[in-house]
XYZ file of C-alpha atoms in Angstrom:
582
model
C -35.500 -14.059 -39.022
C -32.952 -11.018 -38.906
C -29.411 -11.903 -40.529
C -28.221 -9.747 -37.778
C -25.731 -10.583 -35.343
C -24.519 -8.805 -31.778
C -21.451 -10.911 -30.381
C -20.875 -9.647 -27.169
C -18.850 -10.050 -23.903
C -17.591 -13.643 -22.704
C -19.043 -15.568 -26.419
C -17.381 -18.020 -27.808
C -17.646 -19.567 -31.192
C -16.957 -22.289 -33.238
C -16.723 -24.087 -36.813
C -19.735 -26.335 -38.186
C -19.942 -30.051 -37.325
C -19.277 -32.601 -40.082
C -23.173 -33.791 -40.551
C -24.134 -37.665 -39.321
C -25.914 -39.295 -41.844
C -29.034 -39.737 -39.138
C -28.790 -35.864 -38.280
C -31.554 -33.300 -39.702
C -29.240 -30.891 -41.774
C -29.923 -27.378 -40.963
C -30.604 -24.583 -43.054
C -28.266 -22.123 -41.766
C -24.662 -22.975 -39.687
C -23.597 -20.138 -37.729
C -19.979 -22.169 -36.947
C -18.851 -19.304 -34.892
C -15.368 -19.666 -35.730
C -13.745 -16.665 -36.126
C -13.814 -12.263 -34.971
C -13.875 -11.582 -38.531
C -16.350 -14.168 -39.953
C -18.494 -12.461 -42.922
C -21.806 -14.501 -41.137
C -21.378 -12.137 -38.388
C -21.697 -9.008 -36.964
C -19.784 -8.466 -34.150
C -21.037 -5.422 -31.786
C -20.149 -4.843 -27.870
C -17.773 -6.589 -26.393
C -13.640 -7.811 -27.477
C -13.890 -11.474 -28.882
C -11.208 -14.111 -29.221
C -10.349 -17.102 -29.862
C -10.540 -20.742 -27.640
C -11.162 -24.886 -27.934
C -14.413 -25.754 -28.788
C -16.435 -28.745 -29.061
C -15.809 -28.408 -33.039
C -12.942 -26.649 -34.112
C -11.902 -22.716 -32.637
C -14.236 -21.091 -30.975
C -14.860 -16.984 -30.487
C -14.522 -16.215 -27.138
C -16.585 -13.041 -26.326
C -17.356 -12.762 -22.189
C -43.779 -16.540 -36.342
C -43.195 -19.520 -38.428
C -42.373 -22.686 -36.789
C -38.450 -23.289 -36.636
C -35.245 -25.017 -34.703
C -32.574 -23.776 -33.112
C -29.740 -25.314 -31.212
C -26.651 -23.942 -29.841
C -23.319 -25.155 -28.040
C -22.602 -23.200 -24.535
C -20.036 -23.515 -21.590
C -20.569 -20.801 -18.931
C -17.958 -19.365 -17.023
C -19.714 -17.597 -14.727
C -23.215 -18.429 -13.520
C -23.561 -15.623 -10.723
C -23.478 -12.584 -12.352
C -27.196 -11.767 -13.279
C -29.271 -12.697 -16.644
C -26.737 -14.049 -19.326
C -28.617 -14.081 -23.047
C -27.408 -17.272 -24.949
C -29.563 -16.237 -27.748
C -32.278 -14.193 -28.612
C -34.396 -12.033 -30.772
C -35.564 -8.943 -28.565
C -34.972 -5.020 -28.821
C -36.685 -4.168 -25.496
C -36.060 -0.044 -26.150
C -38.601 -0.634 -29.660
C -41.220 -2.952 -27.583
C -39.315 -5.931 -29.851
C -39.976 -8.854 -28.162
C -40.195 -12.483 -29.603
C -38.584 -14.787 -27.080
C -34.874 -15.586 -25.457
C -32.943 -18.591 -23.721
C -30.778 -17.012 -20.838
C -28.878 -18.974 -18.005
C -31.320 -16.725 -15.129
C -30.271 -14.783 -12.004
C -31.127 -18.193 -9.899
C -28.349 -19.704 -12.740
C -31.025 -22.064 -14.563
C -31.609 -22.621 -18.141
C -34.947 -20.526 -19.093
C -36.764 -20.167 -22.085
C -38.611 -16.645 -22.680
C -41.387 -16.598 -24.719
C -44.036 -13.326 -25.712
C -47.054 -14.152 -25.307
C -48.901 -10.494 -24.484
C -46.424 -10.989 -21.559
C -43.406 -13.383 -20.919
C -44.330 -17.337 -20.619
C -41.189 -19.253 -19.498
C -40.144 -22.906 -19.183
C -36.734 -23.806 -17.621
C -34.791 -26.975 -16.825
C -33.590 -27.801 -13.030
C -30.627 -28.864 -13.934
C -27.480 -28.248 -12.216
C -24.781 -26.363 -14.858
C -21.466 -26.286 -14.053
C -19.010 -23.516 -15.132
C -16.206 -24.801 -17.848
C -18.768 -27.281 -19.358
C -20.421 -27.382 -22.363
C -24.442 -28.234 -22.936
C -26.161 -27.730 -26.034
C -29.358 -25.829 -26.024
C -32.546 -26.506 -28.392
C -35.414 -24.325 -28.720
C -38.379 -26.460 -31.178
C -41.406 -23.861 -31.734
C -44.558 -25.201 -33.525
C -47.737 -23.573 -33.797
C -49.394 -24.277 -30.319
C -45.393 -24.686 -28.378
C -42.479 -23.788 -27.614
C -40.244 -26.457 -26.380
C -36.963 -25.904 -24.292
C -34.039 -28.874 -24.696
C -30.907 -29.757 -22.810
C -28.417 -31.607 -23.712
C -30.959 -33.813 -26.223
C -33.861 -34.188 -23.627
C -36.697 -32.138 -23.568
C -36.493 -29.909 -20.213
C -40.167 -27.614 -20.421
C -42.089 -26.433 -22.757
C -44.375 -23.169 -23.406
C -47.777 -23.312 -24.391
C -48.843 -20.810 -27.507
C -52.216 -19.212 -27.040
C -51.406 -16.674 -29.534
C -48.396 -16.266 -32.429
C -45.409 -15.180 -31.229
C -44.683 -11.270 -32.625
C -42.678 -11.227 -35.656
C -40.730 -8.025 -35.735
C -37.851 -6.604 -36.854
C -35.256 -7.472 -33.581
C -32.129 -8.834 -34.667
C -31.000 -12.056 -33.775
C -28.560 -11.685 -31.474
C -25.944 -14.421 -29.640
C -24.092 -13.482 -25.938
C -26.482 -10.740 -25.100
C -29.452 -8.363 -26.540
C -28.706 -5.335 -28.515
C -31.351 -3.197 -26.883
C -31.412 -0.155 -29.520
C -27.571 0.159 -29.054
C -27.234 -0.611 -25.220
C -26.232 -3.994 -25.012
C -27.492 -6.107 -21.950
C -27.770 -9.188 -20.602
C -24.472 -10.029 -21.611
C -22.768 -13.614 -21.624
C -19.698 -14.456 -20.221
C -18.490 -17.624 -21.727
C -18.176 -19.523 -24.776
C -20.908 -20.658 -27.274
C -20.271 -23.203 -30.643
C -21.871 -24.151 -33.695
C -24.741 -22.425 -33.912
C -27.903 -24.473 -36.485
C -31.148 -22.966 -37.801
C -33.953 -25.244 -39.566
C -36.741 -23.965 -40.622
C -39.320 -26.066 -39.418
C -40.255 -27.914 -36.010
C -37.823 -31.002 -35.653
C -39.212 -34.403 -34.113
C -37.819 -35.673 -30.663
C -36.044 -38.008 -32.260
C -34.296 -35.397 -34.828
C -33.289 -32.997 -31.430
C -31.710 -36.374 -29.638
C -30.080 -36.788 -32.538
C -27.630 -33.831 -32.581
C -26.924 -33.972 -29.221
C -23.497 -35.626 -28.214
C -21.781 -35.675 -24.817
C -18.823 -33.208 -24.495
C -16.195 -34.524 -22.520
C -13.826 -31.521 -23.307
C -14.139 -28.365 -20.621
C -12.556 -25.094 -20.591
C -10.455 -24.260 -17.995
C -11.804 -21.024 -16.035
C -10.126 -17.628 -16.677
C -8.971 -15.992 -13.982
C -11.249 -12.538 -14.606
C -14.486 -14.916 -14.486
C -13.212 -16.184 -11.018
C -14.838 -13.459 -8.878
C -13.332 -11.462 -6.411
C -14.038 -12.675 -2.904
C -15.609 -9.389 -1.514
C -18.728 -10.811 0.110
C -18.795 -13.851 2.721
C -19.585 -16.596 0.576
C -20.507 -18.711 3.808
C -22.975 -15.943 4.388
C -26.087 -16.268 1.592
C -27.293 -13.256 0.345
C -30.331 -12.583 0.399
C -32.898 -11.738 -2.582
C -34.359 -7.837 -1.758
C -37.711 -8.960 0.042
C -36.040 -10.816 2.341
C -33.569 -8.467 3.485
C -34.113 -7.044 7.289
C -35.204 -3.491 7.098
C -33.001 -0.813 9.275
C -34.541 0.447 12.741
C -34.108 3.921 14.033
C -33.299 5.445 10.500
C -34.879 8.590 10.614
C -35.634 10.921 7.111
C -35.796 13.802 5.858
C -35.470 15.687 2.702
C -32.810 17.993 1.236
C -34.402 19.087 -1.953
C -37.810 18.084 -3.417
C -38.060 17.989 -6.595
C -40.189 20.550 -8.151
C -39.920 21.907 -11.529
C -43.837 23.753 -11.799
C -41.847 25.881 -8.848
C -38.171 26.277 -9.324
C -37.770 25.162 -13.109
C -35.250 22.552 -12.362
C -35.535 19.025 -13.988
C -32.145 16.781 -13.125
C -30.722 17.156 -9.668
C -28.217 14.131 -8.959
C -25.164 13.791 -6.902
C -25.981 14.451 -3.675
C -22.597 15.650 -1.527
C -22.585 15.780 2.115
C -19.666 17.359 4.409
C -20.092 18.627 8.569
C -18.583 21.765 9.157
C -18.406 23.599 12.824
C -21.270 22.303 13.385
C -23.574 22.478 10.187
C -24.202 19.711 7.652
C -23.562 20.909 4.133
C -25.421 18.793 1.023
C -24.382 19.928 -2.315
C -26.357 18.900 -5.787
C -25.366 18.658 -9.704
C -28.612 20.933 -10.340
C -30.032 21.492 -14.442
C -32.845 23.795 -15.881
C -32.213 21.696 -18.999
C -31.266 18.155 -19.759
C -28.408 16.065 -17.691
C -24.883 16.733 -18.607
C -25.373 19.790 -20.642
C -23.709 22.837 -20.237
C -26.235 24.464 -18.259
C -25.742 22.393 -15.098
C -24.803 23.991 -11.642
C -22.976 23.177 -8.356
C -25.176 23.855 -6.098
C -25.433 23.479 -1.939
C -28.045 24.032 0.706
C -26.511 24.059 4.497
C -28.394 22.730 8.013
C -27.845 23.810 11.440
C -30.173 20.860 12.653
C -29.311 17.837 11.507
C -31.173 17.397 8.696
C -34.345 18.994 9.663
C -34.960 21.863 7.935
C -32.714 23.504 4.972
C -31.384 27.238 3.418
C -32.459 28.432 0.930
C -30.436 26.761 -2.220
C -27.084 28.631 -2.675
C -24.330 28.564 -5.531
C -21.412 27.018 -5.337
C -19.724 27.452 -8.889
C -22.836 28.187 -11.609
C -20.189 27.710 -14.829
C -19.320 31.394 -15.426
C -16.908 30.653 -18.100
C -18.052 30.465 -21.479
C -19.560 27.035 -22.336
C -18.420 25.632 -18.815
C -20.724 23.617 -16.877
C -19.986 22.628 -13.353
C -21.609 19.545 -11.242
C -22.030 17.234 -8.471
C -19.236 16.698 -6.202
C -17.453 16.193 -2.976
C -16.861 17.279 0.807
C -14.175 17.807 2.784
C -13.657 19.527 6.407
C -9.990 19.694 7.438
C -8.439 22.330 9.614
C -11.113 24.413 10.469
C -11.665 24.860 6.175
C -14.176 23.541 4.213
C -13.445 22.376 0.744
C -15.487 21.263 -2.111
C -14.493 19.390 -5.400
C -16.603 18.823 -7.933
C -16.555 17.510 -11.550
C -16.891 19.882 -14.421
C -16.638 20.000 -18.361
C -17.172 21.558 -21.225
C -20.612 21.736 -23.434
C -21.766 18.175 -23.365
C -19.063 15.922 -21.261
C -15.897 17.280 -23.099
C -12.811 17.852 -20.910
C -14.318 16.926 -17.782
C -11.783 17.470 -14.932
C -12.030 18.321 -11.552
C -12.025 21.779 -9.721
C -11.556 22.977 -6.170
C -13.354 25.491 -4.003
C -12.629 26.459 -0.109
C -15.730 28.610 1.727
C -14.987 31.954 2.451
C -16.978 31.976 6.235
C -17.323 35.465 6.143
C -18.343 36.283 2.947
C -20.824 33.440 2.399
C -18.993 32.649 -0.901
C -16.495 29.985 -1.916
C -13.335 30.849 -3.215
C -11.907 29.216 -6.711
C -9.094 27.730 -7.032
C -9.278 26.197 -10.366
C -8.705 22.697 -11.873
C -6.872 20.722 -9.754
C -7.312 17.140 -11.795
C -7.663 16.616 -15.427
C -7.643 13.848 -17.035
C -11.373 12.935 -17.057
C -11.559 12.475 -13.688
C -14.525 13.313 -11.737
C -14.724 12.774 -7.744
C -17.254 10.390 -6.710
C -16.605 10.286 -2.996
C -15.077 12.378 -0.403
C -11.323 12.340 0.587
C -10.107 10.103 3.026
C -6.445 10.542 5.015
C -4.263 7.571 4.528
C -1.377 6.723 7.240
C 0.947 8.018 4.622
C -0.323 11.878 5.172
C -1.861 11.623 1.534
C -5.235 11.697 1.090
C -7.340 9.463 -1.691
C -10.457 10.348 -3.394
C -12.335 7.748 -5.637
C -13.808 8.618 -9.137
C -13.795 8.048 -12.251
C -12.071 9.022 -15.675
C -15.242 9.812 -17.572
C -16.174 10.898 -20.538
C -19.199 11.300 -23.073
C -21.346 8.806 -21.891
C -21.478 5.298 -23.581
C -23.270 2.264 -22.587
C -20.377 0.380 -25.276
C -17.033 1.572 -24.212
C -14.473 1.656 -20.779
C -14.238 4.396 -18.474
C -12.495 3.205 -15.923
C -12.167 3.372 -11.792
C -10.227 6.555 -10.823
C -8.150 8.138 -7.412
C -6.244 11.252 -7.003
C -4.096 11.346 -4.368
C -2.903 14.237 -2.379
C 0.435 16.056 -1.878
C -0.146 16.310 1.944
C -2.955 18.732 3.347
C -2.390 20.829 -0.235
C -5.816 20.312 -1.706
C -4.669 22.258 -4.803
C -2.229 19.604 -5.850
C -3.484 15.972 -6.466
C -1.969 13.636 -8.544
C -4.172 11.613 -10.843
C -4.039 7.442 -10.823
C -5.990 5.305 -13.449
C -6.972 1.621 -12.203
C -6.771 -0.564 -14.933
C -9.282 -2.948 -15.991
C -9.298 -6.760 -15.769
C -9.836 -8.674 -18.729
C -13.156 -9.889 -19.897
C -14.654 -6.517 -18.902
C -15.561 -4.554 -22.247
C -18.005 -2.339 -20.788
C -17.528 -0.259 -17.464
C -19.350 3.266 -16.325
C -16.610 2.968 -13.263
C -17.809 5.548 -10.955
C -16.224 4.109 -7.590
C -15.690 4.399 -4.144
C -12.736 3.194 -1.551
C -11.918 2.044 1.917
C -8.551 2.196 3.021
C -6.740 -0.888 5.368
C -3.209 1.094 6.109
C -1.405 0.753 3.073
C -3.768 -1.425 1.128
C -6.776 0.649 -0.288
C -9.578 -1.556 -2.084
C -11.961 0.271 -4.718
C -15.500 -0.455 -5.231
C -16.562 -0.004 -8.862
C -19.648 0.372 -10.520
C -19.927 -2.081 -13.433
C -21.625 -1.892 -17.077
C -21.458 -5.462 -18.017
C -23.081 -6.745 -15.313
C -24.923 -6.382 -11.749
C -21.742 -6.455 -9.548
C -19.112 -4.703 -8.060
C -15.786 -4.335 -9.557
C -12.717 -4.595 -7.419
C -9.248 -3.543 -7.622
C -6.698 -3.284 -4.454
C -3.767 -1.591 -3.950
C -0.669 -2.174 -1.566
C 1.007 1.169 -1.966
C -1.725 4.026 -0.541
C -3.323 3.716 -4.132
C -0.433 4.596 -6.109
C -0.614 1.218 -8.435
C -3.995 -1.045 -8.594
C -4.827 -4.585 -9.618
C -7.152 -4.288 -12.340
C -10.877 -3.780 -11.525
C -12.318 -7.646 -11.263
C -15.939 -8.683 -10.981
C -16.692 -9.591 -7.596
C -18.900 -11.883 -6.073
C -21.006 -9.436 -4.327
C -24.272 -8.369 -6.899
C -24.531 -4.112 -6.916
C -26.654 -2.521 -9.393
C -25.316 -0.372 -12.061
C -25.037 2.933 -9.962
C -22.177 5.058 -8.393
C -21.507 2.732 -4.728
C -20.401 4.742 -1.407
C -18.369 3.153 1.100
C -16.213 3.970 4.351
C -15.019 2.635 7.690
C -17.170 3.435 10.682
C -15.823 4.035 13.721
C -16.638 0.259 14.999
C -14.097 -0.453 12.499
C -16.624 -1.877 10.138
C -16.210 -1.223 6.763
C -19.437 -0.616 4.907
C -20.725 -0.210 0.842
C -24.281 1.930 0.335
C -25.693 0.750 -3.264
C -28.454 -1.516 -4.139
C -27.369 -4.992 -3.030
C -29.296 -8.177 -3.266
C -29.330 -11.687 -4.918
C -31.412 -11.800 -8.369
C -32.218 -8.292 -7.937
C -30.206 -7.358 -11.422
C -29.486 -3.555 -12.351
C -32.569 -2.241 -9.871
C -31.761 0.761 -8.026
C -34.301 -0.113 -5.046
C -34.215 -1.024 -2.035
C -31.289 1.277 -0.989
C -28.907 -0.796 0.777
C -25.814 -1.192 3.376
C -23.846 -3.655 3.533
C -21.202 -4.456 6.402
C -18.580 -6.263 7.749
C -17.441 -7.207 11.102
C -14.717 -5.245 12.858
C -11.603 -4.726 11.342
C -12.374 -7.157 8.378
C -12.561 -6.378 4.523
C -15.712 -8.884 2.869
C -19.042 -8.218 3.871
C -20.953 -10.472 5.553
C -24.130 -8.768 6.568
C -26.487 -6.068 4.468
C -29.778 -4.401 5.542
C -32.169 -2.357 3.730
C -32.156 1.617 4.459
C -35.319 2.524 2.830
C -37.620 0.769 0.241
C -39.519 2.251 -2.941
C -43.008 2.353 -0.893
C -42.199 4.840 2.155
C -46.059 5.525 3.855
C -45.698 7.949 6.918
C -42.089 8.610 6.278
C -40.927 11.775 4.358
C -39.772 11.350 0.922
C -40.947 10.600 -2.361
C -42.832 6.990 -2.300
C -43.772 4.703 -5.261
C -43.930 0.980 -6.500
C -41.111 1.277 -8.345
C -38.373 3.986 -8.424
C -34.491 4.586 -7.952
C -32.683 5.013 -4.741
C -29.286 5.803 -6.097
C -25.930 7.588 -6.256
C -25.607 7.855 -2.096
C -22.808 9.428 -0.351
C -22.059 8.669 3.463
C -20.573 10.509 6.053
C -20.250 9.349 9.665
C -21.117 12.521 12.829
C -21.165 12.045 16.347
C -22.780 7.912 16.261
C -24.869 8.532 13.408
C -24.251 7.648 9.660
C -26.156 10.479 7.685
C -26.432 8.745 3.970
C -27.895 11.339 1.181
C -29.451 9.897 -2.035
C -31.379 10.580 -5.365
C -34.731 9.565 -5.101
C -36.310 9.779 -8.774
C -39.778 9.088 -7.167
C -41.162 6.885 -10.183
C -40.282 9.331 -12.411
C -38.299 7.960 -16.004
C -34.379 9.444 -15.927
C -32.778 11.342 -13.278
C -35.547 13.564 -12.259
C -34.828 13.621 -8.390
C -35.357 14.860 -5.151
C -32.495 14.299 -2.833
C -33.138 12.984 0.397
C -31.217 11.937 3.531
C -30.993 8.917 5.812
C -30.081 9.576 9.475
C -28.684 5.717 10.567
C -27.806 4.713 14.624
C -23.892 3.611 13.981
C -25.412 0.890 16.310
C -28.223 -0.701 14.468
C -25.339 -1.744 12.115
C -23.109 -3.884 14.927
């Protein structure tokens, strides 16, 4: 094996055991003991320091051989969490992995031309610690609990021997870490051969001791935990939705490869859609705001029209936002410099009688980049969710944004950072609001982890909670939500139980009149889509909606990547009946 090691978000670890004179010693003690242990190489999340069940801990949220570790989940909701494993998915590196599963058991994953899994039924319990064993041999692979053997994997073939680190709290995938572990893990032991049931009973002893829970690993109560979610098949499918599509994608034709972003604003009548539209690759400085406007609903389109194409040297200028006030319509959109440097927002009104839209600069800095359109607050202000972005990095924080209005000025917006929670070491936060008179909550897309991120303010968004991991599962893509006028609040994403960072089905979830956690969600449109217009496949990604509500229908656009790797879309639109949704 590797002498590599990632320690990543919600690990803990902890000094050796004194050996029992009846215990098999091991020939390699990972204690786990300290950040700065020479053993270890610590890569993706922010460890410290806690009780363990020998010693201090390190909190961070081919040939036949032993292994058993120490772990104490916090958290058993929030998706796959690696305990250890020795995989680099991104180089086809796959050997095998014991993970605490989306349905929150104990599973073993073996490669065998395919992954062969065992897993124990047993009940875990957050705060308390169980000691894992994995025993391979050369026809098995045997998964223990807490000294009893739980499931084992037959071997039909060798597992692969390659050169995947071995990796504790999560899978460096190539640099993008995933499947990370929130919790503590102890006293890691390596032998190098196949021990007897008698030698794995042996090192197992009960662990009174628990750790209390911290209060970031509590989730935030955003869905109605009385309510079950249901896993994505199971989920009732919309009726009455009716599609069409704003801009196929077509590069043989137009020469275009990413399109992303899709805005959507009414105006006197019309229903604009804007795009973040690229000749070359995504995020480069070559990328174009760009709109196309319909006078029937959604039916047919314009021709594609500019909005801002980047005419300053090395500017490039994106997706963005909506917003009809006053008999003006505005548009703000993120922008930066060559490749995600000084990204900042500008503004644009539409000149009606020229056809062109009239610049009016950068209006917030600060990395922020709007992510959904403005909404007026009872204050007079007006809030717009984002995020404070920068480069793009799958092992840093870029946190939830808002910018909040002087008034109607739309030239003047001050800029508001949400801070985030502890325990979260990775965030992409592009986010989205609903505002309950003075209290305002933000929806945030997480990097950690399938769920939403929450924060809440009191004060029309001018100070936050930090951004929390909620209880509600939302794959890792930019959320929409809004308050109809039922008085339902709602959140567009992909949201399901077990479904883990999948951007399909495209979903809506809502909540009943006047009340802030969800309770219901349906499914707006699935990846296979016969007789309906739109791209269809087994597998692709519904993602980055917007929502806007006109006369008792919600029109929703969306990137639709049609099977196609990366964000190669066409951007489509769902028409929804504000009452299918009661």
């Amino acid at each position: 094996m590797s002498d590599r090691f990632v320690y990543l978000l919600g690990l803990a670890l902890f000094t050796a055991a004194v050996a029992v004179a009846s215990e098999p010693k091991p020939d390699r003690v990972w204690p786990l003991d300290s950040a700065s242990s020479a053993q270890l190489r610590h890569k993706g999340g922010s460890p410290s320091q806690a009780v363990g069940v020998h010693g201090q801990s390190l909190v961070l949220s081919g040939k036949p051989f032993s292994l058993v570790v120490w772990f104490n989940p916090y958290n058993l909701d929030r998706g796959q969490q690696m305990i250890v494993a020795k995989n680099c998915y991104a180089l086809n590196q796959r050997e095998w992995g014991i993970m605490i599963d989306s349905d929150q058991k104990l599973r073993l994953y073996v490669q065998q031309g395919g992954w062969k899994t065992a897993q124990s039924d047993a009940t875990l319990k957050p705060g308390t610690w169980h000691q894992v064993g994995l025993v391979v041999t050369d026809d098995k692979a045997e998964l223990w609990l807490d000294g009893e053997l739980a499931g084992a994997v037959e071997l039909t073939q060798p597992i692969p021997q390659t050169n995947a680190p071995l990796t504790f709290g999560g899978v460096d995938d190539d640099g993008r870490i995933r499947q990370t572990w929130l919790g503590a893990l102890d006293q890691a032991m390596l032998f190098h051969r196949p021990l007897a049931p008698s030698e794995m009973e042996s090192l197992y002893k009960p662990v009174t001791a628990t750790h209390p829970i911290p209060d970031y690993a509590e989730p935030f109560p955003i869905w109605d935990a009385a309510s079950p979610l249901p896993v994505a098949a199971e989920i009732p499918t919309l009726k009455g939705v009716k599609f069409h599509v704003i801009k196929k994608w077509d590069r043989e034709a137009d020469g275009y490869t990413f399109l992303h972003g899709v805005g959507l604003g009414w105006h006197k009548n019309k229903l604009y859609a804007s795009i973040g539209h690229n000749k070359g690759a995504e995020n480069t400085v070559s990328e174009e705001a760009q709109y196309r406007v319909s006078e029937d609903q959604g039916q047919t389109w314009s021709e594609l029209r500019v909005i801002d194409a980047g005419e300053e040297p090395d500017l490039a200028v994106s997706h963005g936002v909506f917003l009809a006030h006053a008999g003006k319509l505005w548009a703000f959109h993120g922008a930066y410099y060559g490749k995600m440097q000084k990204i900042h927002t500008r503004a644009y009104s539409l000149d009606e009688a020229t056809g062109k839209w009239d610049p009016h600069g950068i209006v917030i800095r600060d990395g922020f980049w709007p992510m959904n359109q403005p909404e007026k607050m009872d204050d007079g202000n007006w809030i717009m969710p984002g995020i404070s972005a920068g480069p793009y990095s799958n092992n840093k924080i870029f946190p939830a944004a808002v910018a909040t209005s002087r008034g109607d000025d739309f030239t003047k917006w001050d800029y508001v950072e949400i801070p985030t929670g502890d325990g979260i070491d990775r965030m992409w936060g592009e986010s989205a609001n609903f505002v309950d008179g003075k209290r305002v909550f933000n929806i945030a897309r997480y990097g950690g982890g399938a769920s939403a991120l929450v924060a809440v303010s009191e004060d029309y968004g001018r100070t936050w909670t930090p951004s929390r991991i909620s209880n509600l599962p939302m794959a890792t893509s930019k959320p929409v939500a809004g308050t109809l006028s039922t008085g339902q609040r709602y959140l567009i994403c992909t949201t399901a139980r077990n479904n883990g960072g999948k951007r399909t089905p495209l979903t809506i979830a809502v909540t009943a009149a006047g009340e802030t956690v969800f309770q219901k969600v349906f499914v707006i449109r699935r990846s296979q889509h016969p007789g309906e217009p739109g791209e269809s496949a087994d597998s692709l990604s519904l993602s980055y909606p917007c929502a806007i509500e006109h006369d008792g229908q919600l029109y929703v656009g969306y990137s639709n990547n049609g099977g196609r790797r990366g964000n190669l879309n066409s951007a489509e639109l769902a028409i929804i009946p504000i009452a299918s949704l009661q």
